[in-house]
PDB file of C-alpha atoms in Angstrom:
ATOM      1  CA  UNK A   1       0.685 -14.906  -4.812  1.00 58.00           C
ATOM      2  CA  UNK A   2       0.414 -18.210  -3.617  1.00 63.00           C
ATOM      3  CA  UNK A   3      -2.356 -19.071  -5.884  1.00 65.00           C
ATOM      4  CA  UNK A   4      -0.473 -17.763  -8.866  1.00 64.00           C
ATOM      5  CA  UNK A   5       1.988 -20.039  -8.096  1.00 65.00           C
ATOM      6  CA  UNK A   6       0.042 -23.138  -7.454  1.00 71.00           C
ATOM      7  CA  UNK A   7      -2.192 -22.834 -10.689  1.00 70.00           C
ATOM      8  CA  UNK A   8      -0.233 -20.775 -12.989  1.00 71.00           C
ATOM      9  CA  UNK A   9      -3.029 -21.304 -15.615  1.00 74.00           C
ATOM     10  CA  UNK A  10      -5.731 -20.385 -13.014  1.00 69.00           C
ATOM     11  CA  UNK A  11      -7.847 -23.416 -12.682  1.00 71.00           C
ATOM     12  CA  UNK A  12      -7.820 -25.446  -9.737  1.00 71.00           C
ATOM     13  CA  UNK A  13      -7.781 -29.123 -10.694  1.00 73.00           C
ATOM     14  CA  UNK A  14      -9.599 -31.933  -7.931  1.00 75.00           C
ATOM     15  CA  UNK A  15      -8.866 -35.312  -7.467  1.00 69.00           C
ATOM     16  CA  UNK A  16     -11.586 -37.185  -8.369  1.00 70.00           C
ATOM     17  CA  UNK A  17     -11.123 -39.528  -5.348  1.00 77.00           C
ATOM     18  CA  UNK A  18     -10.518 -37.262  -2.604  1.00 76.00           C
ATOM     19  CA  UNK A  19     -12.199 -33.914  -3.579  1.00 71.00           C
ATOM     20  CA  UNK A  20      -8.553 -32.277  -2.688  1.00 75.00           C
ATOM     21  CA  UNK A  21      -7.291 -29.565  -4.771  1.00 74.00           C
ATOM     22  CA  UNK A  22      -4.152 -30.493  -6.928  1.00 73.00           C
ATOM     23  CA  UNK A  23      -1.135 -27.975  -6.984  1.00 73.00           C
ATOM     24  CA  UNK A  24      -0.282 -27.991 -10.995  1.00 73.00           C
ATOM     25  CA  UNK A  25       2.502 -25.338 -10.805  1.00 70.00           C
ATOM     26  CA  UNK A  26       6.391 -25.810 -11.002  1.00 71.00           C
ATOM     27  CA  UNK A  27       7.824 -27.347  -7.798  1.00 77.00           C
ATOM     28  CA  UNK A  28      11.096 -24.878  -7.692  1.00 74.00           C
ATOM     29  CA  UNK A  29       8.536 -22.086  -8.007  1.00 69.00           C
ATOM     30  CA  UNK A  30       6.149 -23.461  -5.375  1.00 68.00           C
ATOM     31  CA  UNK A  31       9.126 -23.896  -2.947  1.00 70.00           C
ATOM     32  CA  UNK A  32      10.274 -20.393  -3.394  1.00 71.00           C
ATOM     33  CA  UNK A  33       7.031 -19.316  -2.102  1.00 67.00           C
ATOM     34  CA  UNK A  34       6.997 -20.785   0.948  1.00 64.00           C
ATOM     35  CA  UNK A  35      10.682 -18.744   1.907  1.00 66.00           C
ATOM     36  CA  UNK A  36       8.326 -15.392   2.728  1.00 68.00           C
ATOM     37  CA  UNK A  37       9.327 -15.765   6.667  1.00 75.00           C
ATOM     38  CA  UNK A  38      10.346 -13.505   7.637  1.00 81.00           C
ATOM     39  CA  UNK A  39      10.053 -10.143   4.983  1.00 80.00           C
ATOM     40  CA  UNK A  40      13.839  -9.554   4.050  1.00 73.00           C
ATOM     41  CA  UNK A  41      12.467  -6.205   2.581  1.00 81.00           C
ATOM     42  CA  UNK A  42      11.006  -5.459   5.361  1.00 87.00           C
ATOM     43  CA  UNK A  43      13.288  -6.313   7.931  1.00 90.00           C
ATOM     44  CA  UNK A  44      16.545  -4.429   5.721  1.00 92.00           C
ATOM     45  CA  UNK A  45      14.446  -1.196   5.537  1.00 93.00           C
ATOM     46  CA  UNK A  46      13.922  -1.270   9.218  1.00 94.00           C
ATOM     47  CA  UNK A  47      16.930  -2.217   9.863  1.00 95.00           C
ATOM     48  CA  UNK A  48      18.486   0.866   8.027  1.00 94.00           C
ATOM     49  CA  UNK A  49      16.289   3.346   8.385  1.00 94.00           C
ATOM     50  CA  UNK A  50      15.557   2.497  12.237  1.00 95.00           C
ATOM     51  CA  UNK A  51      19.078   2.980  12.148  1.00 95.00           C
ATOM     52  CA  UNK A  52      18.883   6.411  10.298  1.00 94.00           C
ATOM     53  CA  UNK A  53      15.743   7.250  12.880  1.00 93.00           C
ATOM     54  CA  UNK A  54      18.248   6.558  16.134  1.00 91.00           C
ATOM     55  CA  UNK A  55      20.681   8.961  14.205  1.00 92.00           C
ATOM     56  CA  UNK A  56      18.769  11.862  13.527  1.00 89.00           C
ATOM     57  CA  UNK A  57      17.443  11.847  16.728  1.00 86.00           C
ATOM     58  CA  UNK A  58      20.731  11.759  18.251  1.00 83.00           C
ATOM     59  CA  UNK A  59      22.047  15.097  16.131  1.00 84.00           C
ATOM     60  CA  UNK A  60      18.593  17.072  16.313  1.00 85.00           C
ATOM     61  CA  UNK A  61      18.415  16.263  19.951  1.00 81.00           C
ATOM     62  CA  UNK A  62      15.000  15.432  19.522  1.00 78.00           C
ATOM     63  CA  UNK A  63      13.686  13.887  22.586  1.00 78.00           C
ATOM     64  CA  UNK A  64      16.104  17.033  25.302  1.00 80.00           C
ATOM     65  CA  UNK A  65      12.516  18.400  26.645  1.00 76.00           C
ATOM     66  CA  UNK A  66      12.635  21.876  24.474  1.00 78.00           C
ATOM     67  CA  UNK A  67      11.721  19.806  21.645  1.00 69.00           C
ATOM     68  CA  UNK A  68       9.430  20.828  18.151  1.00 81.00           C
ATOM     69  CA  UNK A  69       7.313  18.566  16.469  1.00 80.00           C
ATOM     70  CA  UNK A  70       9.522  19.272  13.773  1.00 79.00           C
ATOM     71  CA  UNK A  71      12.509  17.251  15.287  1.00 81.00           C
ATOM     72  CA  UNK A  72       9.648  14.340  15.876  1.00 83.00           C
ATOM     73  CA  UNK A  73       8.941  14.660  12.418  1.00 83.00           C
ATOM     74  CA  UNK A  74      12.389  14.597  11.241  1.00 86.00           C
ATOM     75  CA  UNK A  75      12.928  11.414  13.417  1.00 87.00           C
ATOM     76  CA  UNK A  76       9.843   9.372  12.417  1.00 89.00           C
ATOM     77  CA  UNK A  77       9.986  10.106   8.500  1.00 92.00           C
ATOM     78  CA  UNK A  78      12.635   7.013   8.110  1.00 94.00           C
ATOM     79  CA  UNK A  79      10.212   5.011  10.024  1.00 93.00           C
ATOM     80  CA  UNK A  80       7.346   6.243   7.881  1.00 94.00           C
ATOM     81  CA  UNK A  81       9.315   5.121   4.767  1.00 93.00           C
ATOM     82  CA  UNK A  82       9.993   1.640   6.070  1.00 93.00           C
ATOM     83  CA  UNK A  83       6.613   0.759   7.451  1.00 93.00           C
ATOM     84  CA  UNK A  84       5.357   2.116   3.900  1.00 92.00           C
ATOM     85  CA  UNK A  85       8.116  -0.785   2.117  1.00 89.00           C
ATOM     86  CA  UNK A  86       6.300  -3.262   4.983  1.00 88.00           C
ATOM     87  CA  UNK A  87       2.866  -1.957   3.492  1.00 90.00           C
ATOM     88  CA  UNK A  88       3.652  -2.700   0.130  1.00 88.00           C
ATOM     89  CA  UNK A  89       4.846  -6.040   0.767  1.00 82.00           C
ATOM     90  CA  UNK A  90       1.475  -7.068   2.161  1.00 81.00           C
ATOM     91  CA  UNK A  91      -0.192  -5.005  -0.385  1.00 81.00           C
ATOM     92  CA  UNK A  92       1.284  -6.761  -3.216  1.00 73.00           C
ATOM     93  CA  UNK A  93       0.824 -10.269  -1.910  1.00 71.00           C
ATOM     94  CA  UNK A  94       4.398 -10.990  -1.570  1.00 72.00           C
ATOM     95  CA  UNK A  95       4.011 -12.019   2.043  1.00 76.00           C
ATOM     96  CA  UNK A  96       1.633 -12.333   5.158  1.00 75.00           C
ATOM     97  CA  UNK A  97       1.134  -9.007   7.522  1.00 81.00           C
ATOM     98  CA  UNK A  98       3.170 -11.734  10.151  1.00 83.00           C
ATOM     99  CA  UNK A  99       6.058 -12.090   7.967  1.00 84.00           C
ATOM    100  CA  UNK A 100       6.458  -8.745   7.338  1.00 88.00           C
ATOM    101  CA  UNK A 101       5.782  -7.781  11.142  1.00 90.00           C
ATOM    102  CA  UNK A 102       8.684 -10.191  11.813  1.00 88.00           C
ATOM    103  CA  UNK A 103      10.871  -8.703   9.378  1.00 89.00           C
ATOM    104  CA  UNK A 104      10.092  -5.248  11.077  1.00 92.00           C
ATOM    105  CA  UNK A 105      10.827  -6.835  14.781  1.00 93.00           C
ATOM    106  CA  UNK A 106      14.165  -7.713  13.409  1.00 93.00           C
ATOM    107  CA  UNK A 107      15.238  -4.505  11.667  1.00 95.00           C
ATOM    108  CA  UNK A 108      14.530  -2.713  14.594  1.00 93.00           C
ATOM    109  CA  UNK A 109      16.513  -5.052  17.041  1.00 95.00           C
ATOM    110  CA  UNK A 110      19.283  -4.810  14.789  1.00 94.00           C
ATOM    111  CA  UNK A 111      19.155  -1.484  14.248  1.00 95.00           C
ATOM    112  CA  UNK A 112      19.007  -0.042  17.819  1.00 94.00           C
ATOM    113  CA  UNK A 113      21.671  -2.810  18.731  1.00 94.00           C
ATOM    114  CA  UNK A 114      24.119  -1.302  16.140  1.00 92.00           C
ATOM    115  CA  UNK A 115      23.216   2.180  17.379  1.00 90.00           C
ATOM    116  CA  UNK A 116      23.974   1.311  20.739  1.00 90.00           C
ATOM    117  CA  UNK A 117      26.785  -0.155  19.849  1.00 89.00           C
ATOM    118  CA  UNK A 118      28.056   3.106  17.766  1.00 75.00           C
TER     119      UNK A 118
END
């Protein structure tokens, strides 16, 4: 993405003087690159679908010791889903796997806080 950004034409240009590469593209579009710390996708599906994960696992009473695999499963879909959004962020270029590993640290702070709190 980053490259996109810096040579939107898709040509690196060199100073003649220095042999260091040039970045040709818009400034405001540059700048907006650099904001990928941490992944607010990431860290928004975490944070609600953690949240969703802590829930269902409170109403199936997954982890009571006469548990199913099926009440695992029911509690780690919503986990599943969010690590797939995390996926496709670093899939896609949109951000670094640290960013997005950030942004899943903090959704999943936030969410157990608010469902210890609840």
């Amino acid at each position: 993405d980053f490259f996109w950004r810096c040579f939107p034409d898709g040509k690196g240009v060199f100073n003649n003087v220095t042999k260091n590469v040039i970045c040709t593209g818009d400034k405001g579009v540059i700048k907006e690159g650099h904001k990928s710390f941490p992944s607010g996708h990431t860290s928004w599906s975490f944070a609600g679908l953690g949240f969703l994960a802590w829930y269902m696992s409170g109403k199936v009473r997954a982890f009571d010791r006469r548990g199913h695999v099926a009440k695992l499963c029911i509690v780690f879909a919503p986990i599943l889903l969010a690590a797939m959004v995390a996926v496709s962020r670093v899939d896609d270029y949109w951000h670094h796997w640290q960013d997005v590993f950030a942004g899943g640290l903090i959704g999943l702070v936030v969410a157990s806080f608010c469902y210890l709190q609840f």
